[in-house]
Short mmCIF file of C-alpha atoms in Angstrom, two decimals:
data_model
loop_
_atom_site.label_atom_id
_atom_site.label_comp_id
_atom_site.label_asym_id
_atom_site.label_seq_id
_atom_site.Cartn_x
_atom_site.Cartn_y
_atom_site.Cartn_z
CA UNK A 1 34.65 -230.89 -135.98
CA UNK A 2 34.34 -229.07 -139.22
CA UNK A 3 32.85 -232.22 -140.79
CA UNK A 4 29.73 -232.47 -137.99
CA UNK A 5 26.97 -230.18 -139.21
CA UNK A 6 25.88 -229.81 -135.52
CA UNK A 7 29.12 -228.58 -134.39
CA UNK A 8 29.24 -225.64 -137.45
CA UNK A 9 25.43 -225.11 -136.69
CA UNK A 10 26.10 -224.06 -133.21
CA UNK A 11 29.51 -221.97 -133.98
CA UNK A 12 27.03 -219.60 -136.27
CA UNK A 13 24.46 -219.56 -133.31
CA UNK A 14 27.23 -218.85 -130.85
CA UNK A 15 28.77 -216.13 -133.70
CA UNK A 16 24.95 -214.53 -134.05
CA UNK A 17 24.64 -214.50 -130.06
CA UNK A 18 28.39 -213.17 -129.42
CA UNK A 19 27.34 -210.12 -132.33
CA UNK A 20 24.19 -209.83 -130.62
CA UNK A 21 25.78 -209.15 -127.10
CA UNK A 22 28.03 -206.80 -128.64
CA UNK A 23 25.68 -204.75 -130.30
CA UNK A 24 23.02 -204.30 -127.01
CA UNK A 25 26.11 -205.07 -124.13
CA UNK A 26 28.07 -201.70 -124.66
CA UNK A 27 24.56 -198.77 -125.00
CA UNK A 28 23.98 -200.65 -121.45
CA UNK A 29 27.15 -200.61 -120.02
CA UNK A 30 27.65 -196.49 -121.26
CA UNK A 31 24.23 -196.22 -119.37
CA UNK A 32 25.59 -197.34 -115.93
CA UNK A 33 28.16 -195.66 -116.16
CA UNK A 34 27.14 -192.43 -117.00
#
């Protein structure tokens, strides 16, 4: 897989989503349960 350019495209997209999700997921989560 490391040699198809589609396959490392979408590991950065799924890294960027995955940092994404972490940095918006937990303020949420806090919120509900405070």
């Amino acid at each position: 897989y490391s040699n198809d350019p589609s396959a490392i495209s979408y590991d950065e997209i799924a890294d960027e989503v995955i940092t994404i999700k972490e940095k918006y997921a937990p303020p949420l989560r806090q919120n509900t349960d405070k």
